[in-house]
C-alpha positions as a Markdown table, in Angstrom:
| # | Residue | x | y | z |
|---|---|---|---|---|
| 1 | Met | -34.6 | -21.0 | 2.3 |
| 2 | Ala | -33.8 | -17.9 | 4.3 |
| 3 | Leu | -31.2 | -19.8 | 6.2 |
| 4 | Leu | -29.6 | -21.0 | 3.0 |
| 5 | Ala | -29.4 | -17.3 | 1.6 |
| 6 | Gly | -28.1 | -16.1 | 4.9 |
| 7 | Ala | -25.4 | -18.9 | 4.9 |
| 8 | Leu | -24.3 | -17.9 | 1.3 |
| 9 | Ala | -24.1 | -14.1 | 2.0 |
| 10 | Trp | -21.9 | -14.6 | 5.2 |
| 11 | Pro | -18.5 | -15.1 | 3.2 |
| 12 | Leu | -19.4 | -12.0 | 1.1 |
| 13 | Ala | -20.0 | -9.9 | 4.3 |
| 14 | Ala | -16.8 | -11.2 | 6.0 |
| 15 | Arg | -14.8 | -10.4 | 3.0 |
| 16 | Ala | -16.3 | -6.9 | 2.7 |
| 17 | Gln | -15.4 | -6.2 | 6.4 |
| 18 | Glu | -11.7 | -7.4 | 5.8 |
| 19 | Ala | -11.3 | -5.2 | 2.7 |
| 20 | Ala | -12.6 | -2.1 | 4.8 |
| 21 | Arg | -9.9 | -2.7 | 7.5 |
| 22 | Lys | -7.3 | -0.1 | 7.5 |
| 23 | Arg | -3.7 | -1.3 | 7.8 |
| 24 | Arg | -1.4 | 0.8 | 10.1 |
| 25 | Ile | 2.3 | 1.3 | 9.4 |
| 26 | Leu | 4.7 | 3.0 | 11.7 |
| 27 | Trp | 7.7 | 4.5 | 10.0 |
| 28 | Leu | 10.8 | 5.1 | 12.3 |
| 29 | Ser | 13.5 | 7.3 | 10.8 |
| 30 | Thr | 16.8 | 8.6 | 11.9 |
| 31 | Ala | 16.4 | 11.4 | 9.1 |
| 32 | Ser | 14.7 | 14.6 | 9.6 |
| 33 | Ser | 11.1 | 15.4 | 8.2 |
| 34 | Pro | 10.3 | 15.4 | 5.4 |
| 35 | Asp | 12.0 | 12.0 | 4.6 |
| 36 | Pro | 12.4 | 11.4 | 0.9 |
| 37 | Phe | 12.5 | 7.6 | 1.6 |
| 38 | Leu | 8.9 | 7.8 | 3.1 |
| 39 | Asp | 7.7 | 9.4 | 0.1 |
| 40 | Gly | 9.0 | 6.7 | -2.1 |
| 41 | Phe | 7.7 | 3.9 | 0.4 |
| 42 | Ile | 4.2 | 5.6 | 0.1 |
| 43 | Glu | 4.4 | 5.8 | -3.8 |
| 44 | Gly | 5.2 | 2.0 | -3.6 |
| 45 | Leu | 2.2 | 1.3 | -1.4 |
| 46 | Arg | 0.1 | 3.3 | -3.9 |
| 47 | Ala | 1.4 | 1.3 | -6.7 |
| 48 | Gln | 0.1 | -1.9 | -4.8 |
| 49 | Gly | -3.4 | -0.5 | -4.4 |
| 50 | Tyr | -3.0 | 1.1 | -0.8 |
| 51 | Val | -4.2 | 4.7 | -0.4 |
| 52 | Glu | -3.0 | 6.5 | 2.5 |
| 53 | Gly | -6.2 | 7.5 | 4.7 |
| 54 | Lys | -8.4 | 5.1 | 2.8 |
| 55 | Asn | -7.0 | 1.6 | 3.4 |
| 56 | Val | -3.8 | 2.3 | 5.1 |
| 57 | Ile | -2.5 | 4.7 | 7.9 |
| 58 | Val | 1.2 | 5.7 | 7.8 |
| 59 | Gln | 2.4 | 7.3 | 10.9 |
| 60 | Ser | 5.9 | 8.5 | 11.2 |
| 61 | Arg | 8.4 | 9.3 | 13.9 |
| 62 | Tyr | 11.7 | 11.0 | 13.6 |
| 63 | Phe | 14.6 | 10.4 | 15.8 |
| 64 | Pro | 17.7 | 12.4 | 14.6 |
| 65 | Ala | 20.8 | 10.4 | 14.5 |
| 66 | Thr | 23.0 | 10.7 | 17.5 |
| 67 | Arg | 26.1 | 8.8 | 18.6 |
| 68 | Arg | 24.0 | 6.8 | 21.2 |
| 69 | Val | 22.5 | 3.8 | 19.7 |
| 70 | Cys | 20.6 | 0.9 | 21.6 |
| 71 | Gly | 21.7 | 2.2 | 25.0 |
| 72 | Arg | 25.4 | 2.1 | 24.1 |
| 73 | Ser | 27.7 | 5.1 | 23.4 |
| 74 | His | 29.7 | 4.7 | 20.4 |
| 75 | Ser | 32.9 | 6.6 | 19.9 |
| 76 | Asn | 34.8 | 7.4 | 16.7 |
């Protein structure tokens, strides 16, 4: 009987662990901080049930736009 109860509880425990897992998002931007697009993105995440710090981690990195892109220099 205990074996059967353990087998039935296993899927519930697995789902609880998966639900507790935090998603990580890396936001790369050529804009400067604060980025209004990031704010909108985070609001959209909230609308889908993701709460920053609770079930999602958003890390942002800013690289101001330059004329050098992907190792090539572009001239106008």
